[in-house]
Amino acid sequence: MTLSLGADLVSPVPAAAVRTRVTVPLRFPDGYATTAEVLTFDGLADGREHLLLGLGDWRGALARSAAGGEAPLVRPHSECLTGDVFGSERCDCGPQLREAAERITAAGGFLLYLRQEGRGIGLYAKLDAYALQDAGLDTYQANLALGHGEDERDYTPAAQMLQVVGADRVRLLSNNPDKAAGLELLGVEVTEQVPTGVHLSAANARYLAVKRDHTAHTLDLSLAG
Ligand SMILES: [Zn+2]
């Protein structure tokens, strides 16, 4: 793929390269189906196996962006085994992933599937944190009690993957202002932050309220049904 105009500028992230490019038809449990062009990479900063999924007319979206039009829609989604795969209602990751697939397919863009389980602390530690939450701590306090940071995610691999496909400007599908700030620091221009829907359940209401209050996530829980 030809890189966009910014390729000859000094890059704040190390260059990565496409390793494999494969087409994967997707079908979600509710029947929604789309097709992803899945890219794997060599040279990602943390050595983990992150994925980029090109959805919808992402080539057209890149061309429109390069011509000064709307930037491609991009969601950096942090892996959540319990939510993404098993449908855990302790968080809203599964519904957010499903929503992102459809909205990105419609607009043209990329889903970045980041192997950052539990805000970067790992799967077992996340489950340890759940146990502490059941004892009364909130999700951030629990991470700290386990000796981890509140949020250990590093968006360098996300910025590297975007750079490889030439997405130097993005519309960010996320309620998390930290993701936008993190990507901007790494040289990705966030032209707009597009909020996701609110996926409220009895089991995740407290989790979402803490996310909203603690990190200024854009979540209006009063509108959720
Ligand atoms: Zn989750």
JSON list of C-alpha atoms and ligand atoms in Angstrom, two decimals:
[
{"chain": "A", "resi": 1, "resn": "MET", "atom": "CA", "xyz": [0.00, 0.00, 0.00]},
{"chain": "A", "resi": 2, "resn": "THR", "atom": "CA", "xyz": [1.20, 3.53, -0.79]},
{"chain": "A", "resi": 3, "resn": "LEU", "atom": "CA", "xyz": [1.71, 5.55, 2.33]},
{"chain": "A", "resi": 4, "resn": "SER", "atom": "CA", "xyz": [0.07, 8.92, 2.64]},
{"chain": "A", "resi": 5, "resn": "LEU", "atom": "CA", "xyz": [1.68, 12.33, 2.48]},
{"chain": "A", "resi": 6, "resn": "GLY", "atom": "CA", "xyz": [2.93, 12.23, 6.04]},
{"chain": "A", "resi": 7, "resn": "ALA", "atom": "CA", "xyz": [5.19, 9.24, 5.46]},
{"chain": "A", "resi": 8, "resn": "ASP", "atom": "CA", "xyz": [8.31, 11.33, 4.87]},
{"chain": "A", "resi": 9, "resn": "LEU", "atom": "CA", "xyz": [7.84, 13.31, 8.09]},
{"chain": "A", "resi": 10, "resn": "VAL", "atom": "CA", "xyz": [9.72, 12.26, 11.18]},
{"chain": "A", "resi": 11, "resn": "SER", "atom": "CA", "xyz": [7.66, 9.59, 12.86]},
{"chain": "A", "resi": 12, "resn": "PRO", "atom": "CA", "xyz": [7.35, 9.43, 16.62]},
{"chain": "A", "resi": 13, "resn": "VAL", "atom": "CA", "xyz": [6.77, 5.67, 16.49]},
{"chain": "A", "resi": 14, "resn": "PRO", "atom": "CA", "xyz": [9.04, 2.95, 15.09]},
{"chain": "A", "resi": 15, "resn": "ALA", "atom": "CA", "xyz": [7.97, 1.68, 11.68]},
{"chain": "A", "resi": 16, "resn": "ALA", "atom": "CA", "xyz": [6.15, -1.64, 11.53]},
{"chain": "A", "resi": 17, "resn": "ALA", "atom": "CA", "xyz": [5.40, -3.70, 8.41]},
{"chain": "A", "resi": 18, "resn": "VAL", "atom": "CA", "xyz": [2.51, -5.85, 7.24]},
{"chain": "A", "resi": 19, "resn": "ARG", "atom": "CA", "xyz": [3.23, -9.53, 7.83]},
{"chain": "A", "resi": 20, "resn": "THR", "atom": "CA", "xyz": [0.01, -11.19, 6.63]},
{"chain": "A", "resi": 21, "resn": "ARG", "atom": "CA", "xyz": [-3.16, -9.93, 4.99]},
{"chain": "A", "resi": 22, "resn": "VAL", "atom": "CA", "xyz": [-6.16, -12.26, 5.06]},
{"chain": "A", "resi": 23, "resn": "THR", "atom": "CA", "xyz": [-9.90, -11.93, 4.46]},
{"chain": "A", "resi": 24, "resn": "VAL", "atom": "CA", "xyz": [-12.09, -13.12, 7.34]},
{"chain": "A", "resi": 25, "resn": "PRO", "atom": "CA", "xyz": [-15.90, -13.23, 7.16]},
{"chain": "A", "resi": 26, "resn": "LEU", "atom": "CA", "xyz": [-17.36, -12.27, 10.54]},
{"chain": "A", "resi": 27, "resn": "ARG", "atom": "CA", "xyz": [-20.72, -13.24, 12.02]},
{"chain": "A", "resi": 28, "resn": "PHE", "atom": "CA", "xyz": [-21.73, -12.08, 15.48]},
{"chain": "A", "resi": 29, "resn": "PRO", "atom": "CA", "xyz": [-24.08, -14.02, 17.80]},
{"chain": "A", "resi": 30, "resn": "ASP", "atom": "CA", "xyz": [-26.99, -11.72, 16.90]},
{"chain": "A", "resi": 31, "resn": "GLY", "atom": "CA", "xyz": [-26.56, -12.53, 13.21]},
{"chain": "A", "resi": 32, "resn": "TYR", "atom": "CA", "xyz": [-24.85, -9.33, 12.10]},
{"chain": "A", "resi": 33, "resn": "ALA", "atom": "CA", "xyz": [-22.27, -10.20, 9.45]},
{"chain": "A", "resi": 34, "resn": "THR", "atom": "CA", "xyz": [-19.48, -8.31, 7.76]},
{"chain": "A", "resi": 35, "resn": "THR", "atom": "CA", "xyz": [-16.12, -9.04, 6.19]},
{"chain": "A", "resi": 36, "resn": "ALA", "atom": "CA", "xyz": [-12.79, -7.95, 7.58]},
{"chain": "A", "resi": 37, "resn": "GLU", "atom": "CA", "xyz": [-9.43, -7.68, 5.91]},
{"chain": "A", "resi": 38, "resn": "VAL", "atom": "CA", "xyz": [-7.23, -8.72, 8.82]},
{"chain": "A", "resi": 39, "resn": "LEU", "atom": "CA", "xyz": [-3.63, -7.55, 8.92]},
{"chain": "A", "resi": 40, "resn": "THR", "atom": "CA", "xyz": [-0.84, -8.89, 11.10]},
{"chain": "A", "resi": 41, "resn": "PHE", "atom": "CA", "xyz": [2.45, -7.08, 11.58]},
{"chain": "A", "resi": 42, "resn": "ASP", "atom": "CA", "xyz": [6.15, -7.33, 12.13]},
{"chain": "A", "resi": 43, "resn": "GLY", "atom": "CA", "xyz": [7.85, -4.80, 14.35]},
{"chain": "A", "resi": 44, "resn": "LEU", "atom": "CA", "xyz": [5.10, -3.80, 16.77]},
{"chain": "A", "resi": 45, "resn": "ALA", "atom": "CA", "xyz": [6.68, -2.10, 19.76]},
{"chain": "A", "resi": 46, "resn": "ASP", "atom": "CA", "xyz": [5.63, -4.51, 22.52]},
{"chain": "A", "resi": 47, "resn": "GLY", "atom": "CA", "xyz": [5.98, -7.73, 20.51]},
{"chain": "A", "resi": 48, "resn": "ARG", "atom": "CA", "xyz": [2.34, -8.70, 21.07]},
{"chain": "A", "resi": 49, "resn": "GLU", "atom": "CA", "xyz": [0.03, -10.04, 18.36]},
{"chain": "A", "resi": 50, "resn": "HIS", "atom": "CA", "xyz": [-2.22, -7.04, 17.76]},
{"chain": "A", "resi": 51, "resn": "LEU", "atom": "CA", "xyz": [-4.59, -7.04, 14.78]},
{"chain": "A", "resi": 52, "resn": "LEU", "atom": "CA", "xyz": [-5.91, -4.42, 12.42]},
{"chain": "A", "resi": 53, "resn": "LEU", "atom": "CA", "xyz": [-9.27, -5.19, 10.83]},
{"chain": "A", "resi": 54, "resn": "GLY", "atom": "CA", "xyz": [-10.08, -3.16, 7.74]},
{"chain": "A", "resi": 55, "resn": "LEU", "atom": "CA", "xyz": [-13.88, -2.89, 7.52]},
{"chain": "A", "resi": 56, "resn": "GLY", "atom": "CA", "xyz": [-16.20, -1.53, 4.84]},
{"chain": "A", "resi": 57, "resn": "ASP", "atom": "CA", "xyz": [-14.74, 0.71, 2.15]},
{"chain": "A", "resi": 58, "resn": "TRP", "atom": "CA", "xyz": [-11.63, 1.57, 4.13]},
{"chain": "A", "resi": 59, "resn": "ARG", "atom": "CA", "xyz": [-9.59, 2.22, 1.01]},
{"chain": "A", "resi": 60, "resn": "GLY", "atom": "CA", "xyz": [-12.15, 4.81, -0.09]},
{"chain": "A", "resi": 61, "resn": "ALA", "atom": "CA", "xyz": [-12.14, 6.31, 3.39]},
{"chain": "A", "resi": 62, "resn": "LEU", "atom": "CA", "xyz": [-8.35, 6.67, 3.26]},
{"chain": "A", "resi": 63, "resn": "ALA", "atom": "CA", "xyz": [-8.56, 8.31, -0.16]},
{"chain": "A", "resi": 64, "resn": "ARG", "atom": "CA", "xyz": [-11.23, 10.77, 1.02]},
{"chain": "A", "resi": 65, "resn": "SER", "atom": "CA", "xyz": [-9.13, 11.60, 4.05]},
{"chain": "A", "resi": 66, "resn": "ALA", "atom": "CA", "xyz": [-6.00, 12.16, 1.96]},
{"chain": "A", "resi": 67, "resn": "ALA", "atom": "CA", "xyz": [-8.03, 14.57, -0.20]},
{"chain": "A", "resi": 68, "resn": "GLY", "atom": "CA", "xyz": [-8.96, 16.57, 2.89]},
{"chain": "A", "resi": 69, "resn": "GLY", "atom": "CA", "xyz": [-12.34, 14.92, 3.49]},
{"chain": "A", "resi": 70, "resn": "GLU", "atom": "CA", "xyz": [-13.63, 13.02, 6.46]},
{"chain": "A", "resi": 71, "resn": "ALA", "atom": "CA", "xyz": [-11.08, 10.76, 8.16]},
{"chain": "A", "resi": 72, "resn": "PRO", "atom": "CA", "xyz": [-11.66, 7.00, 8.46]},
{"chain": "A", "resi": 73, "resn": "LEU", "atom": "CA", "xyz": [-13.56, 5.76, 11.52]},
{"chain": "A", "resi": 74, "resn": "VAL", "atom": "CA", "xyz": [-11.23, 3.92, 13.89]},
{"chain": "A", "resi": 75, "resn": "ARG", "atom": "CA", "xyz": [-11.83, 2.08, 17.14]},
{"chain": "A", "resi": 76, "resn": "PRO", "atom": "CA", "xyz": [-8.91, 0.91, 19.24]},
{"chain": "A", "resi": 77, "resn": "HIS", "atom": "CA", "xyz": [-10.54, -1.99, 21.10]},
{"chain": "A", "resi": 78, "resn": "SER", "atom": "CA", "xyz": [-8.69, -3.51, 24.02]},
{"chain": "A", "resi": 79, "resn": "GLU", "atom": "CA", "xyz": [-9.02, -7.27, 24.19]},
{"chain": "A", "resi": 80, "resn": "CYS", "atom": "CA", "xyz": [-11.46, -8.52, 26.82]},
{"chain": "A", "resi": 81, "resn": "LEU", "atom": "CA", "xyz": [-11.75, -12.29, 26.80]},
{"chain": "A", "resi": 82, "resn": "THR", "atom": "CA", "xyz": [-14.62, -12.39, 29.25]},
{"chain": "A", "resi": 83, "resn": "GLY", "atom": "CA", "xyz": [-16.61, -9.66, 27.50]},
{"chain": "A", "resi": 84, "resn": "ASP", "atom": "CA", "xyz": [-15.69, -10.20, 23.84]},
{"chain": "A", "resi": 85, "resn": "VAL", "atom": "CA", "xyz": [-15.87, -14.00, 23.79]},
{"chain": "A", "resi": 86, "resn": "PHE", "atom": "CA", "xyz": [-18.05, -15.12, 26.69]},
{"chain": "A", "resi": 87, "resn": "GLY", "atom": "CA", "xyz": [-20.50, -12.24, 26.82]},
{"chain": "A", "resi": 88, "resn": "SER", "atom": "CA", "xyz": [-19.66, -11.24, 30.39]},
{"chain": "A", "resi": 89, "resn": "GLU", "atom": "CA", "xyz": [-21.97, -8.54, 31.63]},
{"chain": "A", "resi": 90, "resn": "ARG", "atom": "CA", "xyz": [-19.44, -7.18, 34.11]},
{"chain": "A", "resi": 91, "resn": "CYS", "atom": "CA", "xyz": [-18.29, -4.76, 31.43]},
{"chain": "A", "resi": 92, "resn": "ASP", "atom": "CA", "xyz": [-19.55, -3.38, 28.12]},
{"chain": "A", "resi": 93, "resn": "CYS", "atom": "CA", "xyz": [-16.73, -4.64, 25.88]},
{"chain": "A", "resi": 94, "resn": "GLY", "atom": "CA", "xyz": [-18.75, -7.23, 23.93]},
{"chain": "A", "resi": 95, "resn": "PRO", "atom": "CA", "xyz": [-21.55, -4.85, 22.90]},
{"chain": "A", "resi": 96, "resn": "GLN", "atom": "CA", "xyz": [-18.98, -2.15, 22.12]},
{"chain": "A", "resi": 97, "resn": "LEU", "atom": "CA", "xyz": [-17.07, -4.51, 19.83]},
{"chain": "A", "resi": 98, "resn": "ARG", "atom": "CA", "xyz": [-20.28, -5.52, 18.06]},
{"chain": "A", "resi": 99, "resn": "GLU", "atom": "CA", "xyz": [-21.36, -1.88, 17.67]},
{"chain": "A", "resi": 100, "resn": "ALA", "atom": "CA", "xyz": [-17.94, -0.87, 16.38]},
{"chain": "A", "resi": 101, "resn": "ALA", "atom": "CA", "xyz": [-17.91, -3.60, 13.72]},
{"chain": "A", "resi": 102, "resn": "GLU", "atom": "CA", "xyz": [-21.17, -2.35, 12.26]},
{"chain": "A", "resi": 103, "resn": "ARG", "atom": "CA", "xyz": [-20.44, 1.37, 12.47]},
{"chain": "A", "resi": 104, "resn": "ILE", "atom": "CA", "xyz": [-16.95, 1.03, 11.00]},
{"chain": "A", "resi": 105, "resn": "THR", "atom": "CA", "xyz": [-18.24, -1.20, 8.22]},
{"chain": "A", "resi": 106, "resn": "ALA", "atom": "CA", "xyz": [-20.80, 1.48, 7.32]},
{"chain": "A", "resi": 107, "resn": "ALA", "atom": "CA", "xyz": [-18.31, 4.34, 7.39]},
{"chain": "A", "resi": 108, "resn": "GLY", "atom": "CA", "xyz": [-15.15, 2.59, 6.19]},
{"chain": "A", "resi": 109, "resn": "GLY", "atom": "CA", "xyz": [-12.27, 2.34, 8.60]},
{"chain": "A", "resi": 110, "resn": "PHE", "atom": "CA", "xyz": [-10.39, 0.16, 11.03]},
{"chain": "A", "resi": 111, "resn": "LEU", "atom": "CA", "xyz": [-10.93, -1.82, 14.17]},
{"chain": "A", "resi": 112, "resn": "LEU", "atom": "CA", "xyz": [-7.67, -2.16, 16.08]},
{"chain": "A", "resi": 113, "resn": "TYR", "atom": "CA", "xyz": [-7.86, -5.26, 18.26]},
{"chain": "A", "resi": 114, "resn": "LEU", "atom": "CA", "xyz": [-5.30, -4.57, 20.95]},
{"chain": "A", "resi": 115, "resn": "ARG", "atom": "CA", "xyz": [-4.02, -7.40, 23.15]},
{"chain": "A", "resi": 116, "resn": "GLN", "atom": "CA", "xyz": [-4.29, -5.29, 26.28]},
{"chain": "A", "resi": 117, "resn": "GLU", "atom": "CA", "xyz": [-6.48, -7.42, 28.50]},
{"chain": "A", "resi": 118, "resn": "GLY", "atom": "CA", "xyz": [-7.60, -5.71, 31.70]},
{"chain": "A", "resi": 119, "resn": "ARG", "atom": "CA", "xyz": [-6.29, -2.27, 30.69]},
{"chain": "A", "resi": 120, "resn": "GLY", "atom": "CA", "xyz": [-2.91, -3.88, 30.14]},
{"chain": "A", "resi": 121, "resn": "ILE", "atom": "CA", "xyz": [-2.59, -5.83, 33.40]},
{"chain": "A", "resi": 122, "resn": "GLY", "atom": "CA", "xyz": [-3.47, -9.23, 31.91]},
{"chain": "A", "resi": 123, "resn": "LEU", "atom": "CA", "xyz": [-6.33, -11.69, 32.18]},
{"chain": "A", "resi": 124, "resn": "TYR", "atom": "CA", "xyz": [-5.55, -13.32, 35.52]},
{"chain": "A", "resi": 125, "resn": "ALA", "atom": "CA", "xyz": [-4.89, -9.96, 37.17]},
{"chain": "A", "resi": 126, "resn": "LYS", "atom": "CA", "xyz": [-8.17, -8.66, 35.75]},
{"chain": "A", "resi": 127, "resn": "LEU", "atom": "CA", "xyz": [-10.02, -11.56, 37.35]},
{"chain": "A", "resi": 128, "resn": "ASP", "atom": "CA", "xyz": [-8.14, -10.94, 40.61]},
{"chain": "A", "resi": 129, "resn": "ALA", "atom": "CA", "xyz": [-9.36, -7.35, 40.34]},
{"chain": "A", "resi": 130, "resn": "TYR", "atom": "CA", "xyz": [-12.94, -8.58, 39.87]},
{"chain": "A", "resi": 131, "resn": "ALA", "atom": "CA", "xyz": [-12.60, -10.44, 43.17]},
{"chain": "A", "resi": 132, "resn": "LEU", "atom": "CA", "xyz": [-11.45, -7.24, 44.87]},
{"chain": "A", "resi": 133, "resn": "GLN", "atom": "CA", "xyz": [-14.33, -5.36, 43.27]},
{"chain": "A", "resi": 134, "resn": "ASP", "atom": "CA", "xyz": [-16.72, -7.89, 44.75]},
{"chain": "A", "resi": 135, "resn": "ALA", "atom": "CA", "xyz": [-15.19, -6.92, 48.10]},
{"chain": "A", "resi": 136, "resn": "GLY", "atom": "CA", "xyz": [-16.04, -3.26, 47.50]},
{"chain": "A", "resi": 137, "resn": "LEU", "atom": "CA", "xyz": [-13.23, -1.64, 45.52]},
{"chain": "A", "resi": 138, "resn": "ASP", "atom": "CA", "xyz": [-13.91, 0.03, 42.19]},
{"chain": "A", "resi": 139, "resn": "THR", "atom": "CA", "xyz": [-12.15, -1.06, 39.00]},
{"chain": "A", "resi": 140, "resn": "TYR", "atom": "CA", "xyz": [-9.34, 1.48, 39.33]},
{"chain": "A", "resi": 141, "resn": "GLN", "atom": "CA", "xyz": [-8.79, 0.98, 43.08]},
{"chain": "A", "resi": 142, "resn": "ALA", "atom": "CA", "xyz": [-8.62, -2.77, 42.48]},
{"chain": "A", "resi": 143, "resn": "ASN", "atom": "CA", "xyz": [-5.82, -2.41, 39.91]},
{"chain": "A", "resi": 144, "resn": "LEU", "atom": "CA", "xyz": [-3.85, -0.25, 42.34]},
{"chain": "A", "resi": 145, "resn": "ALA", "atom": "CA", "xyz": [-4.39, -2.71, 45.18]},
{"chain": "A", "resi": 146, "resn": "LEU", "atom": "CA", "xyz": [-2.84, -5.42, 42.97]},
{"chain": "A", "resi": 147, "resn": "GLY", "atom": "CA", "xyz": [0.26, -3.31, 42.41]},
{"chain": "A", "resi": 148, "resn": "HIS", "atom": "CA", "xyz": [-0.67, -2.26, 38.90]},
{"chain": "A", "resi": 149, "resn": "GLY", "atom": "CA", "xyz": [-1.33, 1.14, 37.41]},
{"chain": "A", "resi": 150, "resn": "GLU", "atom": "CA", "xyz": [-4.93, 2.26, 36.98]},
{"chain": "A", "resi": 151, "resn": "ASP", "atom": "CA", "xyz": [-4.42, 1.89, 33.25]},
{"chain": "A", "resi": 152, "resn": "GLU", "atom": "CA", "xyz": [-1.27, 0.32, 31.80]},
{"chain": "A", "resi": 153, "resn": "ARG", "atom": "CA", "xyz": [-2.24, 0.54, 28.14]},
{"chain": "A", "resi": 154, "resn": "ASP", "atom": "CA", "xyz": [0.30, 1.89, 25.68]},
{"chain": "A", "resi": 155, "resn": "TYR", "atom": "CA", "xyz": [-1.10, 2.98, 22.32]},
{"chain": "A", "resi": 156, "resn": "THR", "atom": "CA", "xyz": [2.22, 2.78, 20.46]},
{"chain": "A", "resi": 157, "resn": "PRO", "atom": "CA", "xyz": [1.25, -0.43, 18.61]},
{"chain": "A", "resi": 158, "resn": "ALA", "atom": "CA", "xyz": [-2.08, 1.18, 17.66]},
{"chain": "A", "resi": 159, "resn": "ALA", "atom": "CA", "xyz": [-0.28, 4.19, 16.21]},
{"chain": "A", "resi": 160, "resn": "GLN", "atom": "CA", "xyz": [2.17, 1.90, 14.41]},
{"chain": "A", "resi": 161, "resn": "MET", "atom": "CA", "xyz": [-0.62, -0.09, 12.75]},
{"chain": "A", "resi": 162, "resn": "LEU", "atom": "CA", "xyz": [-2.39, 3.08, 11.66]},
{"chain": "A", "resi": 163, "resn": "GLN", "atom": "CA", "xyz": [0.86, 4.39, 10.24]},
{"chain": "A", "resi": 164, "resn": "VAL", "atom": "CA", "xyz": [1.40, 1.23, 8.19]},
{"chain": "A", "resi": 165, "resn": "VAL", "atom": "CA", "xyz": [-1.95, 1.60, 6.43]},
{"chain": "A", "resi": 166, "resn": "GLY", "atom": "CA", "xyz": [-1.49, 5.35, 5.98]},
{"chain": "A", "resi": 167, "resn": "ALA", "atom": "CA", "xyz": [-4.22, 6.45, 8.40]},
{"chain": "A", "resi": 168, "resn": "ASP", "atom": "CA", "xyz": [-2.55, 9.56, 9.78]},
{"chain": "A", "resi": 169, "resn": "ARG", "atom": "CA", "xyz": [-5.93, 11.18, 10.53]},
{"chain": "A", "resi": 170, "resn": "VAL", "atom": "CA", "xyz": [-8.77, 9.33, 12.24]},
{"chain": "A", "resi": 171, "resn": "ARG", "atom": "CA", "xyz": [-12.25, 9.84, 13.60]},
{"chain": "A", "resi": 172, "resn": "LEU", "atom": "CA", "xyz": [-11.96, 8.00, 16.89]},
{"chain": "A", "resi": 173, "resn": "LEU", "atom": "CA", "xyz": [-14.88, 5.77, 17.87]},
{"chain": "A", "resi": 174, "resn": "SER", "atom": "CA", "xyz": [-14.45, 5.84, 21.64]},
{"chain": "A", "resi": 175, "resn": "ASN", "atom": "CA", "xyz": [-15.77, 7.44, 24.80]},
{"chain": "A", "resi": 176, "resn": "ASN", "atom": "CA", "xyz": [-12.31, 7.47, 26.36]},
{"chain": "A", "resi": 177, "resn": "PRO", "atom": "CA", "xyz": [-10.46, 10.80, 26.19]},
{"chain": "A", "resi": 178, "resn": "ASP", "atom": "CA", "xyz": [-7.22, 9.03, 27.17]},
{"chain": "A", "resi": 179, "resn": "LYS", "atom": "CA", "xyz": [-7.25, 7.08, 23.90]},
{"chain": "A", "resi": 180, "resn": "ALA", "atom": "CA", "xyz": [-7.51, 10.27, 21.86]},
{"chain": "A", "resi": 181, "resn": "ALA", "atom": "CA", "xyz": [-4.76, 11.98, 23.84]},
{"chain": "A", "resi": 182, "resn": "GLY", "atom": "CA", "xyz": [-2.54, 8.90, 23.65]},
{"chain": "A", "resi": 183, "resn": "LEU", "atom": "CA", "xyz": [-2.84, 8.65, 19.88]},
{"chain": "A", "resi": 184, "resn": "GLU", "atom": "CA", "xyz": [-2.31, 12.38, 19.37]},
{"chain": "A", "resi": 185, "resn": "LEU", "atom": "CA", "xyz": [0.95, 12.17, 21.32]},
{"chain": "A", "resi": 186, "resn": "LEU", "atom": "CA", "xyz": [2.05, 9.41, 18.96]},
{"chain": "A", "resi": 187, "resn": "GLY", "atom": "CA", "xyz": [1.45, 11.51, 15.86]},
{"chain": "A", "resi": 188, "resn": "VAL", "atom": "CA", "xyz": [-2.07, 10.38, 14.91]},
{"chain": "A", "resi": 189, "resn": "GLU", "atom": "CA", "xyz": [-4.38, 13.32, 14.26]},
{"chain": "A", "resi": 190, "resn": "VAL", "atom": "CA", "xyz": [-7.78, 12.74, 15.90]},
{"chain": "A", "resi": 191, "resn": "THR", "atom": "CA", "xyz": [-10.13, 14.94, 13.88]},
{"chain": "A", "resi": 192, "resn": "GLU", "atom": "CA", "xyz": [-13.18, 13.97, 15.90]},
{"chain": "A", "resi": 193, "resn": "GLN", "atom": "CA", "xyz": [-14.09, 11.76, 18.84]},
{"chain": "A", "resi": 194, "resn": "VAL", "atom": "CA", "xyz": [-17.25, 9.81, 18.01]},
{"chain": "A", "resi": 195, "resn": "PRO", "atom": "CA", "xyz": [-19.01, 8.42, 21.10]},
{"chain": "A", "resi": 196, "resn": "THR", "atom": "CA", "xyz": [-20.17, 4.82, 21.20]},
{"chain": "A", "resi": 197, "resn": "GLY", "atom": "CA", "xyz": [-23.60, 3.87, 22.48]},
{"chain": "A", "resi": 198, "resn": "VAL", "atom": "CA", "xyz": [-24.16, 3.09, 26.13]},
{"chain": "A", "resi": 199, "resn": "HIS", "atom": "CA", "xyz": [-24.59, -0.61, 26.82]},
{"chain": "A", "resi": 200, "resn": "LEU", "atom": "CA", "xyz": [-26.02, -0.67, 30.31]},
{"chain": "A", "resi": 201, "resn": "SER", "atom": "CA", "xyz": [-27.01, -3.77, 32.22]},
{"chain": "A", "resi": 202, "resn": "ALA", "atom": "CA", "xyz": [-27.75, -4.44, 35.87]},
{"chain": "A", "resi": 203, "resn": "ALA", "atom": "CA", "xyz": [-24.36, -6.13, 36.15]},
{"chain": "A", "resi": 204, "resn": "ASN", "atom": "CA", "xyz": [-22.24, -3.36, 34.64]},
{"chain": "A", "resi": 205, "resn": "ALA", "atom": "CA", "xyz": [-24.01, -0.21, 35.92]},
{"chain": "A", "resi": 206, "resn": "ARG", "atom": "CA", "xyz": [-21.49, 0.44, 38.69]},
{"chain": "A", "resi": 207, "resn": "TYR", "atom": "CA", "xyz": [-18.53, -0.26, 36.40]},
{"chain": "A", "resi": 208, "resn": "LEU", "atom": "CA", "xyz": [-19.80, 2.25, 33.83]},
{"chain": "A", "resi": 209, "resn": "ALA", "atom": "CA", "xyz": [-20.51, 4.90, 36.45]},
{"chain": "A", "resi": 210, "resn": "VAL", "atom": "CA", "xyz": [-16.96, 4.57, 37.80]},
{"chain": "A", "resi": 211, "resn": "LYS", "atom": "CA", "xyz": [-15.51, 4.80, 34.29]},
{"chain": "A", "resi": 212, "resn": "ARG", "atom": "CA", "xyz": [-17.54, 7.93, 33.66]},
{"chain": "A", "resi": 213, "resn": "ASP", "atom": "CA", "xyz": [-16.65, 9.63, 36.93]},
{"chain": "A", "resi": 214, "resn": "HIS", "atom": "CA", "xyz": [-13.03, 8.55, 37.14]},
{"chain": "A", "resi": 215, "resn": "THR", "atom": "CA", "xyz": [-11.72, 9.17, 33.65]},
{"chain": "A", "resi": 216, "resn": "ALA", "atom": "CA", "xyz": [-14.24, 11.54, 32.09]},
{"chain": "A", "resi": 217, "resn": "HIS", "atom": "CA", "xyz": [-15.58, 8.95, 29.70]},
{"chain": "A", "resi": 218, "resn": "THR", "atom": "CA", "xyz": [-18.44, 10.44, 27.70]},
{"chain": "A", "resi": 219, "resn": "LEU", "atom": "CA", "xyz": [-21.25, 8.26, 29.03]},
{"chain": "A", "resi": 220, "resn": "ASP", "atom": "CA", "xyz": [-24.75, 9.51, 29.66]},
{"chain": "A", "resi": 221, "resn": "LEU", "atom": "CA", "xyz": [-26.14, 6.71, 31.77]},
{"chain": "A", "resi": 222, "resn": "SER", "atom": "CA", "xyz": [-29.46, 8.46, 32.22]},
{"chain": "A", "resi": 223, "resn": "LEU", "atom": "CA", "xyz": [-30.30, 7.90, 28.56]},
{"chain": "A", "resi": 224, "resn": "ALA", "atom": "CA", "xyz": [-29.61, 4.19, 28.62]},
{"chain": "A", "resi": 225, "resn": "GLY", "atom": "CA", "xyz": [-32.41, 1.70, 28.78]},
{"chain": "B", "resi": 1, "resn": "ZN", "atom": "ZN", "xyz": [-14.50, -6.02, 29.22]}
]
